[in-house]
Coordinates of C-alpha atoms in Angstrom, one line a residue:
X10 CA 0.0 0.0 0.0
X11 CA 1.3 3.5 -0.9
X12 CA 1.1 6.5 1.4
X13 CA -1.3 8.2 -0.9
X14 CA -3.7 5.2 -0.8
X15 CA -3.5 5.2 3.0
X16 CA -4.2 8.9 3.2
X17 CA -7.2 8.6 0.9
X18 CA -8.8 5.9 3.1
X19 CA -8.0 7.9 6.2
X20 CA -9.6 11.0 4.8
X21 CA -12.7 9.0 4.1
X22 CA -12.7 7.6 7.6
X23 CA -12.4 11.0 9.2
X24 CA -15.3 12.3 7.3
X25 CA -17.4 9.4 8.5
X26 CA -16.2 9.8 12.1
X27 CA -16.9 13.5 12.0
X28 CA -20.5 12.9 10.9
X29 CA -21.1 10.3 13.5
X30 CA -19.4 12.5 16.1
X31 CA -21.8 15.3 15.4
X32 CA -24.5 13.2 17.1
X33 CA -22.4 11.9 19.9
X34 CA -20.5 14.9 21.3
X35 CA -17.2 14.6 23.2
X36 CA -16.6 11.0 22.4
X37 CA -14.2 11.2 19.5
X38 CA -12.0 8.2 20.6
X39 CA -15.0 6.0 21.2
X40 CA -16.6 6.8 17.9
X41 CA -13.3 6.0 16.2
X42 CA -13.0 2.6 17.9
X43 CA -16.6 1.7 17.1
X44 CA -16.0 2.5 13.4
X45 CA -12.8 0.5 13.4
X46 CA -14.7 -2.5 14.7
X47 CA -17.4 -2.1 12.0
X48 CA -14.8 -1.8 9.2
X49 CA -12.9 -4.7 10.6
X50 CA -16.1 -6.8 10.4
X51 CA -16.2 -7.0 14.2
X52 CA -18.8 -6.1 16.8
X53 CA -19.0 -3.8 19.8
X54 CA -20.1 -4.3 23.4
X55 CA -21.0 -1.0 25.1
X56 CA -21.0 -1.3 28.8
X57 CA -22.1 1.8 30.5
X58 CA -24.8 3.5 32.6
X59 CA -28.1 4.5 31.0
X60 CA -28.4 7.8 29.2
X61 CA -24.8 8.4 27.9
X62 CA -25.6 7.9 24.2
X63 CA -25.1 4.1 23.5
X64 CA -28.1 3.8 21.3
X65 CA -27.4 7.2 19.6
X66 CA -24.0 6.0 18.6
X67 CA -25.3 2.9 16.9
X68 CA -28.1 4.8 15.1
X69 CA -25.6 7.5 14.0
X70 CA -23.3 4.8 12.5
X71 CA -26.2 3.4 10.5
X72 CA -27.3 6.8 9.3
X73 CA -23.9 7.9 8.2
X74 CA -23.3 4.7 6.2
X75 CA -26.7 4.6 4.6
X76 CA -27.5 1.4 6.6
X77 CA -30.6 0.0 8.0
X78 CA -30.7 -0.3 11.8
X79 CA -32.8 -2.5 14.0
X80 CA -33.2 -2.5 17.7
X81 CA -33.9 -5.6 19.8
X82 CA -34.9 -5.1 23.5
X83 CA -33.5 -8.1 25.3
X84 CA -35.9 -9.2 28.1
X85 CA -36.2 -12.5 30.1
X86 CA -39.0 -13.7 27.9
X87 CA -37.2 -13.1 24.6
X88 CA -37.1 -16.2 22.3
X89 CA -34.3 -17.0 19.8
X90 CA -36.9 -16.8 17.0
X91 CA -37.6 -13.2 18.1
X92 CA -34.1 -12.4 17.1
X93 CA -33.4 -14.5 14.0
X94 CA -36.9 -14.9 12.5
X95 CA -39.3 -17.7 12.0
X96 CA -40.8 -19.8 9.2
X97 CA -44.5 -18.9 8.7
X98 CA -47.0 -21.1 6.8
X99 CA -48.4 -19.4 3.7
X100 CA -52.0 -20.5 3.1
X101 CA -51.8 -19.5 -0.6
X102 CA -48.6 -21.4 -1.6
X103 CA -49.1 -24.1 1.1
X104 CA -45.5 -23.7 2.0
X105 CA -43.5 -22.3 4.8
X106 CA -41.8 -19.0 4.2
X107 CA -39.1 -17.5 6.3
X108 CA -39.8 -14.2 7.9
X109 CA -36.5 -12.5 8.8
X110 CA -36.1 -11.2 12.3
X111 CA -34.6 -7.9 13.4
X112 CA -31.1 -9.3 13.1
X113 CA -31.3 -8.8 9.4
X114 CA -30.0 -5.2 9.3
X115 CA -26.7 -3.4 8.8
X116 CA -26.6 -2.2 12.4
X117 CA -28.3 -4.3 15.0
X118 CA -28.7 -2.8 18.5
X119 CA -29.0 -5.6 21.1
X120 CA -30.2 -3.4 24.0
X121 CA -29.4 -4.7 27.5
X122 CA -28.3 -8.0 26.1
X123 CA -27.6 -9.5 29.6
X124 CA -31.3 -9.3 30.6
X125 CA -32.2 -12.1 28.2
X126 CA -31.7 -15.8 29.0
X127 CA -28.6 -17.6 27.7
X128 CA -30.8 -19.4 25.1
X129 CA -31.9 -16.0 23.6
X130 CA -28.3 -14.7 23.8
X131 CA -27.1 -17.7 21.9
X132 CA -29.2 -16.7 18.9
X133 CA -26.6 -14.1 18.1
X134 CA -23.6 -16.5 18.2
X135 CA -23.8 -17.8 14.6
X136 CA -24.7 -14.5 12.9
X137 CA -22.0 -12.6 14.7
X138 CA -19.3 -15.1 13.6
X139 CA -20.5 -16.3 10.2
X140 CA -22.9 -13.5 9.2
X141 CA -25.7 -15.9 8.4
X142 CA -28.7 -17.4 10.2
X143 CA -29.6 -21.1 9.8
X144 CA -33.3 -21.9 10.2
X145 CA -34.6 -25.4 9.4
X146 CA -31.4 -26.3 7.7
X147 CA -31.4 -23.3 5.4
X148 CA -28.9 -20.5 5.5
X149 CA -29.9 -16.9 5.2
X150 CA -27.0 -14.3 4.9
X151 CA -27.4 -11.0 6.6
X152 CA -26.7 -7.7 4.8
X153 CA -23.2 -6.2 4.5
X154 CA -21.9 -4.3 6.3
X155 CA -23.1 -6.0 9.5
X156 CA -22.5 -4.6 13.0
X157 CA -23.9 -5.8 16.3
X158 CA -23.8 -3.1 19.0
X159 CA -24.8 -4.8 22.3
X160 CA -25.4 -2.7 25.4
X161 CA -25.4 -3.7 29.1
X162 CA -25.7 -1.8 32.3
X163 CA -22.8 -2.7 34.6
X164 CA -24.5 -1.2 37.7
X165 CA -27.9 -2.8 38.1
X166 CA -27.3 -6.5 37.9
X167 CA -30.5 -7.9 39.4
X168 CA -32.3 -10.1 37.0
X169 CA -29.4 -10.3 34.5
X170 CA -27.5 -13.2 33.0
X171 CA -23.8 -12.9 32.7
X172 CA -22.5 -13.2 29.1
X173 CA -20.6 -16.4 28.7
X174 CA -17.0 -16.4 27.5
X175 CA -18.1 -17.7 24.1
X176 CA -20.4 -14.8 23.6
X177 CA -17.8 -12.2 24.9
X178 CA -15.3 -13.6 22.5
X179 CA -17.5 -12.7 19.5
X180 CA -17.2 -9.0 20.3
X181 CA -14.1 -7.4 18.8
X182 CA -14.1 -4.4 21.1
X183 CA -15.7 -3.5 24.4
X184 CA -16.2 0.3 25.0
X185 CA -17.4 2.5 27.8
X186 CA -18.6 5.9 26.7
X187 CA -18.6 7.4 30.1
X188 CA -20.1 10.8 30.9
X189 CA -19.4 13.7 28.5
X190 CA -17.1 16.5 29.4
X191 CA -18.6 19.7 30.8
X192 CA -18.6 21.6 27.5
X193 CA -20.2 18.8 25.6
X194 CA -22.9 18.2 28.3
X195 CA -23.7 22.0 28.2
X196 CA -24.2 21.7 24.5
X197 CA -26.4 18.7 24.9
X198 CA -28.5 20.6 27.6
X199 CA -28.9 23.6 25.4
X200 CA -29.6 21.5 22.3
X201 CA -27.0 23.2 20.2
X202 CA -24.3 21.6 18.1
X203 CA -26.0 18.3 18.4
X204 CA -27.2 16.7 15.2
X205 CA -30.2 14.4 15.4
X206 CA -29.5 10.9 13.9
X207 CA -32.3 11.4 11.4
X208 CA -30.6 14.5 10.1
X209 CA -27.2 12.9 9.5
X210 CA -25.9 12.7 6.0
X211 CA -24.7 9.6 4.3
X212 CA -20.9 9.9 4.1
X213 CA -19.8 6.4 3.0
X214 CA -21.9 3.8 1.3
X215 CA -21.5 0.0 1.5
X216 CA -19.2 -0.2 -1.5
X217 CA -16.8 2.3 -0.1
X218 CA -16.8 0.6 3.2
X219 CA -15.9 -2.7 1.5
X220 CA -13.0 -1.0 -0.3
X221 CA -11.6 0.3 3.0
X222 CA -12.0 -3.1 4.7
X223 CA -10.2 -4.8 1.8
X224 CA -7.4 -2.1 1.8
X225 CA -6.6 -2.8 5.4
X226 CA -5.4 -6.3 4.5
X227 CA -2.5 -4.6 2.7
X228 CA -1.3 -2.7 5.8
X229 CA 2.3 -3.9 6.7
X230 CA 2.9 -5.4 10.1
X231 CA 6.6 -5.9 11.1
X232 CA 7.6 -9.3 12.5
X233 CA 8.6 -7.5 15.7
X234 CA 5.0 -6.3 16.1
X235 CA 3.6 -9.9 15.7
X236 CA 6.1 -11.0 18.4
X237 CA 5.2 -8.2 20.7
X238 CA 1.5 -9.0 20.5
X239 CA 2.3 -12.7 21.1
X240 CA 4.4 -11.8 24.2
X241 CA 1.4 -9.9 25.6
X242 CA -0.9 -12.8 24.9
X243 CA 1.5 -15.4 26.5
X244 CA 1.9 -13.1 29.5
X245 CA -1.9 -13.1 30.0
X246 CA -2.0 -16.9 29.9
X247 CA 0.5 -17.3 32.7
X248 CA -0.5 -14.3 34.8
X249 CA -1.2 -14.9 38.5
X250 CA -4.3 -12.8 38.5
X251 CA -5.8 -14.4 35.3
X252 CA -7.6 -17.7 35.2
X253 CA -8.2 -17.8 31.4
X254 CA -5.9 -15.7 29.2
X255 CA -6.1 -14.4 25.7
X256 CA -7.1 -17.0 23.1
X257 CA -5.7 -17.5 19.6
X258 CA -9.0 -16.1 18.3
X259 CA -8.3 -12.9 20.3
X260 CA -4.8 -12.5 18.9
X261 CA -6.1 -12.8 15.4
X262 CA -8.8 -10.3 16.2
X263 CA -6.2 -7.8 17.5
X264 CA -4.3 -8.0 14.2
X265 CA -7.5 -7.4 12.2
X266 CA -8.3 -4.4 14.3
X267 CA -4.7 -3.2 14.2
X268 CA -4.6 -3.0 10.4
X269 CA -7.8 -1.0 10.3
X270 CA -6.7 1.3 13.2
X271 CA -3.4 2.0 11.4
X272 CA -5.2 2.7 8.1
X273 CA -7.5 5.3 9.8
X274 CA -4.4 7.3 10.7
X275 CA -3.2 7.4 7.2
X276 CA -0.3 5.0 7.7
X277 CA 0.6 1.7 5.9
X278 CA 2.6 0.2 8.8
X279 CA 1.9 -0.5 12.5
X280 CA 3.9 0.5 15.6
X281 CA 4.0 -0.9 19.1
X282 CA 2.0 2.2 20.3
X283 CA -0.9 1.0 18.1
X284 CA -0.8 -2.4 19.8
X285 CA -0.9 -0.7 23.2
X286 CA -3.8 1.5 22.2
X287 CA -5.9 -1.6 21.2
X288 CA -4.8 -4.2 23.8
X289 CA -7.3 -3.2 26.5
X290 CA -10.4 -2.5 24.3
X291 CA -9.9 -5.7 22.2
X292 CA -8.6 -8.1 24.9
X293 CA -9.7 -7.1 28.4
X294 CA -13.3 -8.3 28.1
X295 CA -12.0 -11.8 27.0
X296 CA -10.0 -12.4 30.2
X297 CA -11.4 -14.4 33.1
X298 CA -9.8 -13.2 36.3
X299 CA -8.7 -15.5 39.1
X300 CA -10.9 -15.5 42.2
X301 CA -8.5 -13.4 44.3
X302 CA -8.3 -10.6 41.7
X303 CA -12.1 -10.4 41.4
X304 CA -12.5 -10.2 45.2
X305 CA -9.9 -7.4 45.4
X306 CA -11.8 -5.2 43.0
X307 CA -9.3 -5.4 40.1
X308 CA -11.0 -5.4 36.7
X309 CA -9.8 -7.2 33.6
X310 CA -8.9 -3.8 32.1
X311 CA -6.7 -3.0 35.0
X312 CA -4.8 -6.3 34.7
X313 CA -4.5 -6.0 30.9
X314 CA -3.1 -2.4 31.3
X315 CA -0.5 -3.7 33.8
X316 CA 0.6 -6.4 31.4
X317 CA 1.0 -3.8 28.6
X318 CA 3.0 -1.5 30.9
X319 CA 5.3 -4.3 32.1
X320 CA 6.0 -6.1 28.8
X321 CA 9.2 -4.8 27.1
X322 CA 8.4 -2.8 23.9
X323 CA 10.3 -3.7 20.8
X324 CA 12.6 -1.0 19.3
X325 CA 13.4 -1.8 15.7
X326 CA 14.9 1.1 13.7
X327 CA 12.0 1.3 11.2
X328 CA 8.7 -0.5 11.5
X329 CA 7.7 0.4 8.0
X330 CA 10.1 -2.0 6.4
X331 CA 11.4 -5.5 6.9

């Protein structure tokens, strides 16, 4: 990949991020990571308190990419067929016809995903990994691009079902929007500088998104970067505070996100700092802490950040070549 190609894709990305950011004030970094996940063909888990713009972010991404968005409210009585769809008997043709569920959209908001039973949660496993739904032995592909944005409230845990590791591993990135800064919240209170999602302009269509996704495959990653990421993964697997460390699926996911993250900065090569920027959002939610760490109040993000700080950083002369 040439520098001019990388700059062109970065400019396209920044136009998209600016449009989405006009509806979600003060969250530039979170918007960028969410878009990186979508362009990397991954999914996002938003874990935060109510009212900080989780649903707005997902709707803004759909609007700015000319995509169709669907919202699924996860509740204890939700059935898998309420997510994927169900065959319905047609009296005229005397045959069963598949009626697609809300998962057939470009951006699917799984609101309060941890309030549904594990059986209902599992309805997303196949489609998040393979981008298809299998019903009665028939496969139905979902539209492209396809992004699942799941939300959960980390504070009120009564009546919730913890997401299993297999489900968490399907999410490329976990984000926490947090509260906006004072200036952004004042703008929200006044109603100025905030664009409604319905008023957002389409910045990038599906074809352009696919071009950027394909272009990221040509981003160069130095052998030292691969080794550095592997060292971080191995450290997590033997860490005293971690019961289950980073999986091979997670290391591959980091590389996928890394290529896109680098491309959005207009570069065609990765550096150790890029790995450090992604290690916590891509890997922390996949860790299972040992009992002692959980009791002491340490979070997976805290432990992952410590691993990044303590692992020696490679220092090759030029990461762009070799």
